[in-house]
PDB file of C-alpha atoms in Angstrom:
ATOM      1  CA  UNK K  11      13.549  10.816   9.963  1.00  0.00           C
ATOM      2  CA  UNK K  12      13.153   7.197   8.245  1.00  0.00           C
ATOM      3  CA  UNK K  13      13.042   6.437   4.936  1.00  0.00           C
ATOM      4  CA  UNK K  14       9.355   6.169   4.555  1.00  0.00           C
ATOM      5  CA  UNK K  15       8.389   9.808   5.892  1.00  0.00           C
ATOM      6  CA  UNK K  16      11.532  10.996   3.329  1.00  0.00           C
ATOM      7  CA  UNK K  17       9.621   8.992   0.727  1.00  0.00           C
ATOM      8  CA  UNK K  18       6.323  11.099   1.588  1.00  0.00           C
ATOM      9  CA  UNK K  19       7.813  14.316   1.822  1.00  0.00           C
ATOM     10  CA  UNK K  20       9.886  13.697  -1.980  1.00  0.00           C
ATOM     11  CA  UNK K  21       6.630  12.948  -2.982  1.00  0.00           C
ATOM     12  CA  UNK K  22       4.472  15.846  -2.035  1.00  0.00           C
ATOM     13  CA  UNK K  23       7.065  18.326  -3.195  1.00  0.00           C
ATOM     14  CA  UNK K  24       6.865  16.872  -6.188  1.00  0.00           C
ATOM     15  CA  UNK K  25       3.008  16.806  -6.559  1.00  0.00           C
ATOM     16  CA  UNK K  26       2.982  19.818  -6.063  1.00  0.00           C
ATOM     17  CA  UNK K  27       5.292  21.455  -8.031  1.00  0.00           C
ATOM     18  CA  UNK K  28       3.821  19.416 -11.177  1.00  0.00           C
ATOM     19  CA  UNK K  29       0.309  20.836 -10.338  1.00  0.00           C
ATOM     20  CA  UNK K  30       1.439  24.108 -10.072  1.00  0.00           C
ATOM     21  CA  UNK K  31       3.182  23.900 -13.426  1.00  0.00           C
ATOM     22  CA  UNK K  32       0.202  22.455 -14.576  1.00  0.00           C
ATOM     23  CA  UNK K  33      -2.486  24.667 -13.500  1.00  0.00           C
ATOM     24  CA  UNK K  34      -0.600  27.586 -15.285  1.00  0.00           C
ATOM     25  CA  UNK K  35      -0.202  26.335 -18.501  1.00  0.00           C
ATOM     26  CA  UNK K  36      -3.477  24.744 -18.623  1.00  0.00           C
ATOM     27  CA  UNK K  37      -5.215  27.678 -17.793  1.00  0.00           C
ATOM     28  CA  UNK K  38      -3.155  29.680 -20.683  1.00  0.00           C
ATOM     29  CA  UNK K  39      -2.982  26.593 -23.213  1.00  0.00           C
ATOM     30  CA  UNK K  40      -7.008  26.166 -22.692  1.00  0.00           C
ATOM     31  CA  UNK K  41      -6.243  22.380 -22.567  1.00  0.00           C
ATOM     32  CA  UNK K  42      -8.884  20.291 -20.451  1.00  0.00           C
ATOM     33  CA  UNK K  43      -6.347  17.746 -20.782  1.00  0.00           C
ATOM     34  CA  UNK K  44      -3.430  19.224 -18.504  1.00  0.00           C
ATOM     35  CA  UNK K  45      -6.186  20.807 -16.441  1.00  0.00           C
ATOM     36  CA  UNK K  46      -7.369  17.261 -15.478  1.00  0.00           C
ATOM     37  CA  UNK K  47      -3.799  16.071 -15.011  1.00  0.00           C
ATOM     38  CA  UNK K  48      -3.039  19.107 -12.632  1.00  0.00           C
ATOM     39  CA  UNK K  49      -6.035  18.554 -10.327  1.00  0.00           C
ATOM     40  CA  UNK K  50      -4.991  14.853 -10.153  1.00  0.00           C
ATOM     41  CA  UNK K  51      -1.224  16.383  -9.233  1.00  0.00           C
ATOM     42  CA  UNK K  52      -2.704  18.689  -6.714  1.00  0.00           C
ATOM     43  CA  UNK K  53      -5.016  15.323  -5.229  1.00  0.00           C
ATOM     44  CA  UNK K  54      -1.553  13.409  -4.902  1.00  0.00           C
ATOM     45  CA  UNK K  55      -0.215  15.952  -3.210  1.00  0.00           C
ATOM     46  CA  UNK K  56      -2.759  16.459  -0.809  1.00  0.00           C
ATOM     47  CA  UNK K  57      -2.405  12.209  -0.211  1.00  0.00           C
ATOM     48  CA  UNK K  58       1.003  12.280   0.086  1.00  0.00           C
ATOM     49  CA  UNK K  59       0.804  14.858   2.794  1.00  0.00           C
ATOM     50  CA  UNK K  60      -1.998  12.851   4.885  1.00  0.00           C
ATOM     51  CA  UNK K  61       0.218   9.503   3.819  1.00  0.00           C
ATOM     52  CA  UNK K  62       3.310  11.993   6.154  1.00  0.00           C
ATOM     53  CA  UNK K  63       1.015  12.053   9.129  1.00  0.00           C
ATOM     54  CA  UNK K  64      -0.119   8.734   8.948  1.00  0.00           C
ATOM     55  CA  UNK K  65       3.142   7.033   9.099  1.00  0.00           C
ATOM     56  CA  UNK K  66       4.244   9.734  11.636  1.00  0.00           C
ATOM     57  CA  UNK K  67       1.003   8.186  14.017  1.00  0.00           C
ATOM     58  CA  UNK K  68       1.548   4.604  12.739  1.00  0.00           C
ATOM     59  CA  UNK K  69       5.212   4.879  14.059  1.00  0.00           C
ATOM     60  CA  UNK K  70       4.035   6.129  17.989  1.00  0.00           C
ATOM     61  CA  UNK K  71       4.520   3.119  20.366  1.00  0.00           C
ATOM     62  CA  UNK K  72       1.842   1.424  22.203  1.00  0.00           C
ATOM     63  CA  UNK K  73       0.315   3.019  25.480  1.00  0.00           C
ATOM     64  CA  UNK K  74      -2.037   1.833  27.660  1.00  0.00           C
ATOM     65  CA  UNK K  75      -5.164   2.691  25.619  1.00  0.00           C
ATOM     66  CA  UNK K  76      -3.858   1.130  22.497  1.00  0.00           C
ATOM     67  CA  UNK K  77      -1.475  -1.884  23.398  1.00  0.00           C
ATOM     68  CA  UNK K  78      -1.209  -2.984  19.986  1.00  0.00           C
ATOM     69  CA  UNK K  79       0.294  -0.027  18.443  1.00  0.00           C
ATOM     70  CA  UNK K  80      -1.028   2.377  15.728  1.00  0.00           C
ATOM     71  CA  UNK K  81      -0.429   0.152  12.180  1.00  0.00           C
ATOM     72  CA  UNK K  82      -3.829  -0.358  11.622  1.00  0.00           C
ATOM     73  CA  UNK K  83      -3.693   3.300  10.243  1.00  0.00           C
ATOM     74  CA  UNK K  84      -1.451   2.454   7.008  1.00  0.00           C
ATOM     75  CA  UNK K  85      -4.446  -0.410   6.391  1.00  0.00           C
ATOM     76  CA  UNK K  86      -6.915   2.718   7.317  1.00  0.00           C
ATOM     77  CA  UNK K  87      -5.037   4.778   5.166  1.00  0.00           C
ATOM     78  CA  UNK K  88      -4.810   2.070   2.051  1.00  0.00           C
ATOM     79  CA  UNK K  89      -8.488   1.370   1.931  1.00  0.00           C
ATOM     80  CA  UNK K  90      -9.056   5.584   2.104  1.00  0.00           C
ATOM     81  CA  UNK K  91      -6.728   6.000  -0.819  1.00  0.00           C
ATOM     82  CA  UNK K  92      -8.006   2.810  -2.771  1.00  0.00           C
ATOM     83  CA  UNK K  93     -11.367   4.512  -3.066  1.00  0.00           C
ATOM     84  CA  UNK K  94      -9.687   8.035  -3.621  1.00  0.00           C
ATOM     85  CA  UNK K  95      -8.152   6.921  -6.470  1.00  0.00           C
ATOM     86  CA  UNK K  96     -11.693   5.057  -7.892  1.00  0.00           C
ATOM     87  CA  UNK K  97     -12.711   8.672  -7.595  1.00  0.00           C
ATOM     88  CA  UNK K  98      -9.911  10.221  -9.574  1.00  0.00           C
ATOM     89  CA  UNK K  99     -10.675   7.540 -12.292  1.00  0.00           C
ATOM     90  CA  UNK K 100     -14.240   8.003 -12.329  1.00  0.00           C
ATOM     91  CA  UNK K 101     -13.489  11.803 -12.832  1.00  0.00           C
ATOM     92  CA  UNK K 102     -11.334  11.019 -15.692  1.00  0.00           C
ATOM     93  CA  UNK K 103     -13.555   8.935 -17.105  1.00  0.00           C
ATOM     94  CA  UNK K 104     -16.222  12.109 -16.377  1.00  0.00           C
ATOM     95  CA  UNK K 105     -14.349  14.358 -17.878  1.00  0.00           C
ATOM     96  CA  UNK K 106     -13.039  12.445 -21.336  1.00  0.00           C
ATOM     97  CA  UNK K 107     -16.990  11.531 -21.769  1.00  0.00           C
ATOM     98  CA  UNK K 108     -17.659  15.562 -21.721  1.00  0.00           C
ATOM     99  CA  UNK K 109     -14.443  16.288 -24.372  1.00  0.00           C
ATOM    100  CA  UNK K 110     -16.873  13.600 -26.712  1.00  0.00           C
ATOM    101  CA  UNK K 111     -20.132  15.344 -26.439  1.00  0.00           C
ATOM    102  CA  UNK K 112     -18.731  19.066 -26.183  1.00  0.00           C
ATOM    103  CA  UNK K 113     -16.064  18.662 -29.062  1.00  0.00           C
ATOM    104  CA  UNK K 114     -13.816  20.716 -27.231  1.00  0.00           C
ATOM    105  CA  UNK K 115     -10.071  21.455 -28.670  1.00  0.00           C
ATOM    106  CA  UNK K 116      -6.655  22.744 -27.680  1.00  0.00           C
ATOM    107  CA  UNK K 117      -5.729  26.014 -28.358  1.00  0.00           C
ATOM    108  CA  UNK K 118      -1.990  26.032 -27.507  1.00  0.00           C
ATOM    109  CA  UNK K 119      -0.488  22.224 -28.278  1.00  0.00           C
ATOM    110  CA  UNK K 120       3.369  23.200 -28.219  1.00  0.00           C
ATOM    111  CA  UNK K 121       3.308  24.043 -24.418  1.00  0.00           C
ATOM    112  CA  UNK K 122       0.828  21.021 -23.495  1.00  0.00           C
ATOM    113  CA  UNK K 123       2.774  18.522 -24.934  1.00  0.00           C
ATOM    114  CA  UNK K 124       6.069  20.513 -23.153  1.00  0.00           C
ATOM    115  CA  UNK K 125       4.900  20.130 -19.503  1.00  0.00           C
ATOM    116  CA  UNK K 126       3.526  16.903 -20.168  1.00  0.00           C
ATOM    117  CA  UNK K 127       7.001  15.608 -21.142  1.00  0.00           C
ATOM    118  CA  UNK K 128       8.042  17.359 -18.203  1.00  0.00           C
ATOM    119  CA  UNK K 129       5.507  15.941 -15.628  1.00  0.00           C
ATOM    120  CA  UNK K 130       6.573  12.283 -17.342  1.00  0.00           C
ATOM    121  CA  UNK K 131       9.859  12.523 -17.069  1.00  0.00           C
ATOM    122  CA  UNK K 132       9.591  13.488 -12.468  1.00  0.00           C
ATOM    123  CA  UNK K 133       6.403  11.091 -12.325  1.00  0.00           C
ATOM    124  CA  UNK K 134       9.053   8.665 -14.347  1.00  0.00           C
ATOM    125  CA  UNK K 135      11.931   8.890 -11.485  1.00  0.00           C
ATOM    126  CA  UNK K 136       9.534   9.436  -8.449  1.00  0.00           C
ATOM    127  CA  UNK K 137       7.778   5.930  -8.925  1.00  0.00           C
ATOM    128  CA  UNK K 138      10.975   4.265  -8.963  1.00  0.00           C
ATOM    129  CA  UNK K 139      12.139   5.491  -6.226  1.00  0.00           C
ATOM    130  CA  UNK K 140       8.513   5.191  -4.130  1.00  0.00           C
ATOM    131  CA  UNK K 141       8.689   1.065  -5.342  1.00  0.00           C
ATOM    132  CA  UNK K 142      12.502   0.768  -4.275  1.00  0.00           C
ATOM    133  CA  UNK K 143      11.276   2.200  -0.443  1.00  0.00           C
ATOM    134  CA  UNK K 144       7.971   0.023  -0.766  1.00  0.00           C
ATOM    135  CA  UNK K 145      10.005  -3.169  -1.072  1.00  0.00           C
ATOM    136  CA  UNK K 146      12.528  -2.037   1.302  1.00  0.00           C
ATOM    137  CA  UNK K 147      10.131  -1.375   4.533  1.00  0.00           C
ATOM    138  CA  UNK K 148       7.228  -3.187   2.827  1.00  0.00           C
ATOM    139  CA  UNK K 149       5.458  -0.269   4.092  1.00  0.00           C
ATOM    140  CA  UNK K 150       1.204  -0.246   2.670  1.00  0.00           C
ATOM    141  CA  UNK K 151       1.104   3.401   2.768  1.00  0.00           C
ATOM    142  CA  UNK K 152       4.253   3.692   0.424  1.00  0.00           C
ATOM    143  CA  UNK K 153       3.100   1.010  -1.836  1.00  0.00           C
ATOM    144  CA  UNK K 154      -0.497   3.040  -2.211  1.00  0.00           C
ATOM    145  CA  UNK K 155       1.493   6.399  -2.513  1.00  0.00           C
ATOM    146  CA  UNK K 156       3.746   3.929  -5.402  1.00  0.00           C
ATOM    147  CA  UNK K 157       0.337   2.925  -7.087  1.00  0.00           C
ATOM    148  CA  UNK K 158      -1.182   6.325  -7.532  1.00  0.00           C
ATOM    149  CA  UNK K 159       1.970   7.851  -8.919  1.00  0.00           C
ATOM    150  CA  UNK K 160       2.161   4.892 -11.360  1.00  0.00           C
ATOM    151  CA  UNK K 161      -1.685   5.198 -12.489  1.00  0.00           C
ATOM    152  CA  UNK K 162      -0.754   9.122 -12.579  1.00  0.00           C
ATOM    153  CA  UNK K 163       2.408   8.187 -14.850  1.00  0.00           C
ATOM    154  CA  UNK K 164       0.291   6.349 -17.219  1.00  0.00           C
ATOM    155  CA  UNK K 165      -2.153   9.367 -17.204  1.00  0.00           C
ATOM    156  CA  UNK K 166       0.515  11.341 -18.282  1.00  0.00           C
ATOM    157  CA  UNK K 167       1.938   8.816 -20.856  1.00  0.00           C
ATOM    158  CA  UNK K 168      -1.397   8.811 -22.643  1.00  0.00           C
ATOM    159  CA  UNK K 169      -2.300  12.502 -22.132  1.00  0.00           C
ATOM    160  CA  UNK K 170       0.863  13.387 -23.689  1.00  0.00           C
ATOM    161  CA  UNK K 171       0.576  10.410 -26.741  1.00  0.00           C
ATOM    162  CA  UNK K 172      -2.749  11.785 -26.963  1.00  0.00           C
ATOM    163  CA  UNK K 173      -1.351  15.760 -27.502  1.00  0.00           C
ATOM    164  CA  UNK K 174       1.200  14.368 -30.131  1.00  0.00           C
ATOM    165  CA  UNK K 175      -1.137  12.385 -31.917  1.00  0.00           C
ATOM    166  CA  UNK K 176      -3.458  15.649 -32.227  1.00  0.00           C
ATOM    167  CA  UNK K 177      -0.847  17.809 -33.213  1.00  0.00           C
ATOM    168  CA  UNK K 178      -0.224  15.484 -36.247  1.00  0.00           C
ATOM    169  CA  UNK K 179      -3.890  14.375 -37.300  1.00  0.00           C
ATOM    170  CA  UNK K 180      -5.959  17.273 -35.687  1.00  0.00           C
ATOM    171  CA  UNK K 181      -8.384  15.002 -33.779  1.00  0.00           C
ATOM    172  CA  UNK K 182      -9.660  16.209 -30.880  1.00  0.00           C
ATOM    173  CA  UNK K 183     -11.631  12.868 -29.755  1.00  0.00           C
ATOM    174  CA  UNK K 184      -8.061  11.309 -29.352  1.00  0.00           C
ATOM    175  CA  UNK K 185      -7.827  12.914 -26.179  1.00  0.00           C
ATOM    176  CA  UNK K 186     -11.248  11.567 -24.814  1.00  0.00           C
ATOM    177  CA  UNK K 187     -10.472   8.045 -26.212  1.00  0.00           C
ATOM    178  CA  UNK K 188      -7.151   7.840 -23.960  1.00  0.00           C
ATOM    179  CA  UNK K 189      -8.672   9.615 -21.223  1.00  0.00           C
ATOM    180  CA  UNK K 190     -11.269   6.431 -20.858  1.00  0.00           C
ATOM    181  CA  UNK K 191      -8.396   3.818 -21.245  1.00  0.00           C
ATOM    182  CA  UNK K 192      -6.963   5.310 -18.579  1.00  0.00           C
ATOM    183  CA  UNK K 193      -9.506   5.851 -16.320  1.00  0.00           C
ATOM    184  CA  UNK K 194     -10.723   2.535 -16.178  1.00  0.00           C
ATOM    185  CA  UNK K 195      -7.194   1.167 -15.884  1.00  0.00           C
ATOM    186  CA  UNK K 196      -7.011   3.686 -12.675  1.00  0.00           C
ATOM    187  CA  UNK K 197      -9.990   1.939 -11.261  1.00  0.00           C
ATOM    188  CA  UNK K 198      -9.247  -1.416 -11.822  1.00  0.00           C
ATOM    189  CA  UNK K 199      -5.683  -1.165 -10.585  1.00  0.00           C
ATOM    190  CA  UNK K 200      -7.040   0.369  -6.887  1.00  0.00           C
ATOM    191  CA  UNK K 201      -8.853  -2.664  -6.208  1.00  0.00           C
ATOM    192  CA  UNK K 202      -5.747  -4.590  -5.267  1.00  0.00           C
ATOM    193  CA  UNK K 203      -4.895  -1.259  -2.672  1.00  0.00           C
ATOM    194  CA  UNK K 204      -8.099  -1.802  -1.254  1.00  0.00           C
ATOM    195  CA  UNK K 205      -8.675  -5.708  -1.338  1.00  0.00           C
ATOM    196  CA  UNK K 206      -5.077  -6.102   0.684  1.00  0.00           C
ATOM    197  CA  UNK K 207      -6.027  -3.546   3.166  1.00  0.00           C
ATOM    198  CA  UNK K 208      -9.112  -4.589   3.820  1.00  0.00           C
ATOM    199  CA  UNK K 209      -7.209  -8.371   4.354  1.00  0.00           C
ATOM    200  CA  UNK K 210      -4.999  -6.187   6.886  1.00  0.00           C
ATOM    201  CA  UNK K 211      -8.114  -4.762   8.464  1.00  0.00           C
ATOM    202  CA  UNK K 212      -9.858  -8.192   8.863  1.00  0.00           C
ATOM    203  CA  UNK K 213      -7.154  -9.566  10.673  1.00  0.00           C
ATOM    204  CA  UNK K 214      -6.173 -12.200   7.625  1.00  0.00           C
ATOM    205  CA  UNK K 215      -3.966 -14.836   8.672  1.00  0.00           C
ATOM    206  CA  UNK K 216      -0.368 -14.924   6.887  1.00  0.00           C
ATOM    207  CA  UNK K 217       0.035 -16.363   3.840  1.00  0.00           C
ATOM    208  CA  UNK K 218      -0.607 -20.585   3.636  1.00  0.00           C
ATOM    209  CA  UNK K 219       2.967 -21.633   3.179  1.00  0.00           C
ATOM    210  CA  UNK K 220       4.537 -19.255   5.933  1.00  0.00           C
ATOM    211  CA  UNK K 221       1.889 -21.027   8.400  1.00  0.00           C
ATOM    212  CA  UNK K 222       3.026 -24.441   6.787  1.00  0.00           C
ATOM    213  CA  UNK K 223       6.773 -23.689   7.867  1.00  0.00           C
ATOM    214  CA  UNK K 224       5.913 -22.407  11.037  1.00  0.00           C
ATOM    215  CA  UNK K 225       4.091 -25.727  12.063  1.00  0.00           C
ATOM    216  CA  UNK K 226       7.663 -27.328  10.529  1.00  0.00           C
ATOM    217  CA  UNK K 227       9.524 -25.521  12.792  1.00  0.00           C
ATOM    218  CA  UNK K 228       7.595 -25.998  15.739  1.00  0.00           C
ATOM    219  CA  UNK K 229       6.884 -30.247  15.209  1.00  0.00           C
ATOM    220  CA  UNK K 230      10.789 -30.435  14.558  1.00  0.00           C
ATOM    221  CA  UNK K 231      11.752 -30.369  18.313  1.00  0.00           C
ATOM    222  CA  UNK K 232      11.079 -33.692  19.752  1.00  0.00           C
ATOM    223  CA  UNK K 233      10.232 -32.402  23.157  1.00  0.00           C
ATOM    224  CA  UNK K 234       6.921 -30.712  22.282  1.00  0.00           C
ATOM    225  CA  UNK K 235       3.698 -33.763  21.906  1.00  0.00           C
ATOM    226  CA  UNK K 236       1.897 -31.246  19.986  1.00  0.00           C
ATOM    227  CA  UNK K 237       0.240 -27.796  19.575  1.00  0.00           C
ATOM    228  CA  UNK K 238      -2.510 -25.875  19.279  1.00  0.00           C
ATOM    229  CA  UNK K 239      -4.245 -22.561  19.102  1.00  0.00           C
ATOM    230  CA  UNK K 240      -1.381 -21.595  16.513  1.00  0.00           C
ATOM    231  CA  UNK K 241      -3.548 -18.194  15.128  1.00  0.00           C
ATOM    232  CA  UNK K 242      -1.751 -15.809  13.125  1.00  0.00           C
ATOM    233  CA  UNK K 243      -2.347 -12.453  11.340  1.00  0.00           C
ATOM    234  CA  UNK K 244      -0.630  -9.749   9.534  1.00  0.00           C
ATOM    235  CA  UNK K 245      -0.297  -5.860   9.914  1.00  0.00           C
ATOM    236  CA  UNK K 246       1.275  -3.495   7.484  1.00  0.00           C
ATOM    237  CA  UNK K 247       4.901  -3.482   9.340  1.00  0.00           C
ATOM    238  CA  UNK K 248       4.482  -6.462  11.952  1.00  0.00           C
ATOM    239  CA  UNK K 249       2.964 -10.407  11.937  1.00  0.00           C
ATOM    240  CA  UNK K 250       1.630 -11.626  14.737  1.00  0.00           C
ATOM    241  CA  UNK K 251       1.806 -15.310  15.915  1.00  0.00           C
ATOM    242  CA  UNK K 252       0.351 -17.080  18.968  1.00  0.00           C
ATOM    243  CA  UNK K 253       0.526 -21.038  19.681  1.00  0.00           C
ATOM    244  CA  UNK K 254       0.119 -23.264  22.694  1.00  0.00           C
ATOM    245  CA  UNK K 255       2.847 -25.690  23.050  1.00  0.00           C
ATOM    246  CA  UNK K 256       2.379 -29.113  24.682  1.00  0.00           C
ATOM    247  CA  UNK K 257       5.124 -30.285  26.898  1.00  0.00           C
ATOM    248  CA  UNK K 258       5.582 -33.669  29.171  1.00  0.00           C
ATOM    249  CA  UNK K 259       3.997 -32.482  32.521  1.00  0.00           C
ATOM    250  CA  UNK K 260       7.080 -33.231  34.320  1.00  0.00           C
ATOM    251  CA  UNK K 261       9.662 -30.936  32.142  1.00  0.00           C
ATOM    252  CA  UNK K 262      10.971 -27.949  34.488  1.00  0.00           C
ATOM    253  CA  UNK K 263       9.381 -24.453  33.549  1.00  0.00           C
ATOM    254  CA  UNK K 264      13.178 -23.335  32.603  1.00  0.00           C
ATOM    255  CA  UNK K 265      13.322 -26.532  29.947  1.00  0.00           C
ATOM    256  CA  UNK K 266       9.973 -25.683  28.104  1.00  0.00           C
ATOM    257  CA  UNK K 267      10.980 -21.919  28.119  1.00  0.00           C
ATOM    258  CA  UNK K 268      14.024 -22.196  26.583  1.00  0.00           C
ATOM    259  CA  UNK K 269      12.426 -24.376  24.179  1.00  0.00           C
ATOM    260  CA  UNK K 270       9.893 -21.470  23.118  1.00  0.00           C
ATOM    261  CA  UNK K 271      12.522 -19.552  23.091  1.00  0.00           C
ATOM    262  CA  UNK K 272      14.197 -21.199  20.851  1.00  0.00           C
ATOM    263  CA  UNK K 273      10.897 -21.685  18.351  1.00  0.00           C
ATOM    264  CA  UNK K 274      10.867 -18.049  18.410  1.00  0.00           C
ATOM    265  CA  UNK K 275      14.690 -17.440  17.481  1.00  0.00           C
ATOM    266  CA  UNK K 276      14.046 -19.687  14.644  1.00  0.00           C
ATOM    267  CA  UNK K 277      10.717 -18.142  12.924  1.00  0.00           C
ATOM    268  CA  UNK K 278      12.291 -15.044  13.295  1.00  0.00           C
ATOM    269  CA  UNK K 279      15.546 -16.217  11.550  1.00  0.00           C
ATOM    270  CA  UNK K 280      13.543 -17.833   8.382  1.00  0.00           C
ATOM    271  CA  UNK K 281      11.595 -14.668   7.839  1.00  0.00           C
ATOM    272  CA  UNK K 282      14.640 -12.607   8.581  1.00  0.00           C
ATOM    273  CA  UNK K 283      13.105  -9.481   6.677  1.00  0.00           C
ATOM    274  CA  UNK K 284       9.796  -8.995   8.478  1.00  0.00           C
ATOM    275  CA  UNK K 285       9.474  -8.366  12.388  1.00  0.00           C
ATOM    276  CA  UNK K 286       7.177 -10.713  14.766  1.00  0.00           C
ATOM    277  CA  UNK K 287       4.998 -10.324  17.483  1.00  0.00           C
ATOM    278  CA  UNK K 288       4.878 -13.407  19.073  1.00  0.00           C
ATOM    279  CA  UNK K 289       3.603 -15.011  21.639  1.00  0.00           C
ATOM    280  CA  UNK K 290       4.146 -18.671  23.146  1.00  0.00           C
ATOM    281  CA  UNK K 291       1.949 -20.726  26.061  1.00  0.00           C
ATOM    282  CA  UNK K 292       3.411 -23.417  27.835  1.00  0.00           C
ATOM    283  CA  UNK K 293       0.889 -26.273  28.377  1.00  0.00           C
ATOM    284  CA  UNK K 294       1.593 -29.308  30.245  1.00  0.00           C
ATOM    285  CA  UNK K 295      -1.195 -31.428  28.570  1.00  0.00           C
ATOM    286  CA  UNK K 296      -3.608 -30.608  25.807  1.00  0.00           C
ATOM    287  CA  UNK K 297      -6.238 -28.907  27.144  1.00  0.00           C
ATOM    288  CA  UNK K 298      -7.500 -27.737  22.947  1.00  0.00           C
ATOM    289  CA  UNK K 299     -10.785 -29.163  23.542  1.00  0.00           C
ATOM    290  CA  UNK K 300     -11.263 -27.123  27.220  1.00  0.00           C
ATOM    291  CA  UNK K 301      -9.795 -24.094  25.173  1.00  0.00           C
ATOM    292  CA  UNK K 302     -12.638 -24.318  22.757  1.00  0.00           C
ATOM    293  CA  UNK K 303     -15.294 -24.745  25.240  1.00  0.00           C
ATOM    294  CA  UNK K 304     -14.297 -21.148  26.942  1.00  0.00           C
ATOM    295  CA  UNK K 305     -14.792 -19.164  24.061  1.00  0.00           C
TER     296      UNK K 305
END
């Protein structure tokens, strides 16, 4: 099992286990608060099971029906969760508006402020370990999983700063207050999840100066005239490059192969950390205008 589907199943357990906590002593504690904070435990855990059979699909090799592969899913995925957690803000955001108008209070403080130091304190360890694996297999789905935890740490931070100052002052409408902080910072912070997945989805090209060295590379062996065609784009685990190179018209097939080749060894050796799909035609004049005229 790799890292990533580890990373999902750590997760889960873990969303889980706080919602259960959570349910329980919200339901004895009367607290809207933890309530709130276990249903958003018991949504991460239902993500970070999906997130499990996502990557598990996202990982199948291509067949004959899908030659590409299956990484458009962690894209799918990241756009699905974006908007999942716009919904758990907007709920928050719900909910703290109703604690204003209803007045509502906490009957049992002591064992709110207990599992919410509790839930801080997992939420706390789990998000550093989710943004260690995100960086390490730059994986989308991880890095939405990452997010969500993170914008369900802060909930907690506040939910619990919000108990404490209660238990000292008495007022209620501190709960509410936080609640809208941090729903709105919930929302705001999805739009990146769903603004780079969408990128993914659209087929975005790489980033400006990647493209930049790639044209280096390629204009550095004296043997190639030129190129064209060079069209790029990115998927969650894989780039993908294709460029027509133009050779002399008399250079032997073998010569301009091993030429590619080459090119190819070398992009993959300056972006050493990412994998490539890439593929190389061998023109023996520049036929870019005829190119343009067929599509």
């Amino acid at each position: 099992m790799n890292l990533e589907k580890k990373a999902t199943i750590i997760a889960s357990t873990c969303a889980f286990l706080l919602a259960l906590i959570k349910f329980i002593v919200g339901l004895l504690s009367g607290s809207v608060a933890v309530l709130s904070s276990a249903i958003d435990s018991m949504m991460d855990f239902a993500i970070s099971a999906f997130n499990f059979l996502a990557l598990k699909k996202s990982a199948q090799k291509p067949n004959e029906n899908f030659n590409f592969g299956f990484s458009k899913i962690e894209a799918l995925m990241g756009v699905l969760e974006g908007f999942f957690i716009t919904g758990i803000g907007i709920f928050i955001f719900y909910e703290s508006i109703l604690k204003i108008y209803h007045k509502e209070e906490i009957r049992d403080l002591n064992s709110s402020i207990f599992v919410m130091i509790f839930a801080l304190v997992i939420t706390f360890f789990l998000v550093i370990f989710l943004n260690f694996v995100a960086k390490k297999t730059k994986s989308l789905i991880i890095e939405s999983d990452c997010l969500h935890y993170k914008s369900d740490f802060l909930t907690n931070f506040c939910a619990l700063i919000a108990l404490v100052l209660i238990y000292f002052t008495n007022l209620h409408i501190v709960d509410a207050i936080f609640g809208i902080v941090i729903s709105l910072y919930t929302i705001f912070s999805s739009f990146k999840i769903i603004k780079k997945a969408l990128a993914f989805l659209m087929d975005a090209a790489l980033e400006e100066d990647k493209v930049e060295k790639i044209c280096e590379i390629i204009t550095k062996n004296s043997e190639i005239i030129s190129f064209h065609e060079l069209k790029t784009r990115k998927a969650p685990n894989v780039n993908y490059l294709s460029v027509h190179l133009v050779f002399c018209p008399i250079i032997s097939l073998l010569n301009a192969h091993q030429i590619s080749d080459t090119i190819e060894d070398s992009i993959r050796k300056t972006f050493g950390d990412e994998k490539w799909d890439i593929q190389i035609h061998l023109d023996p004049y520049d036929d870019e205008n005829a190119e343009k005229e067929r599509q």
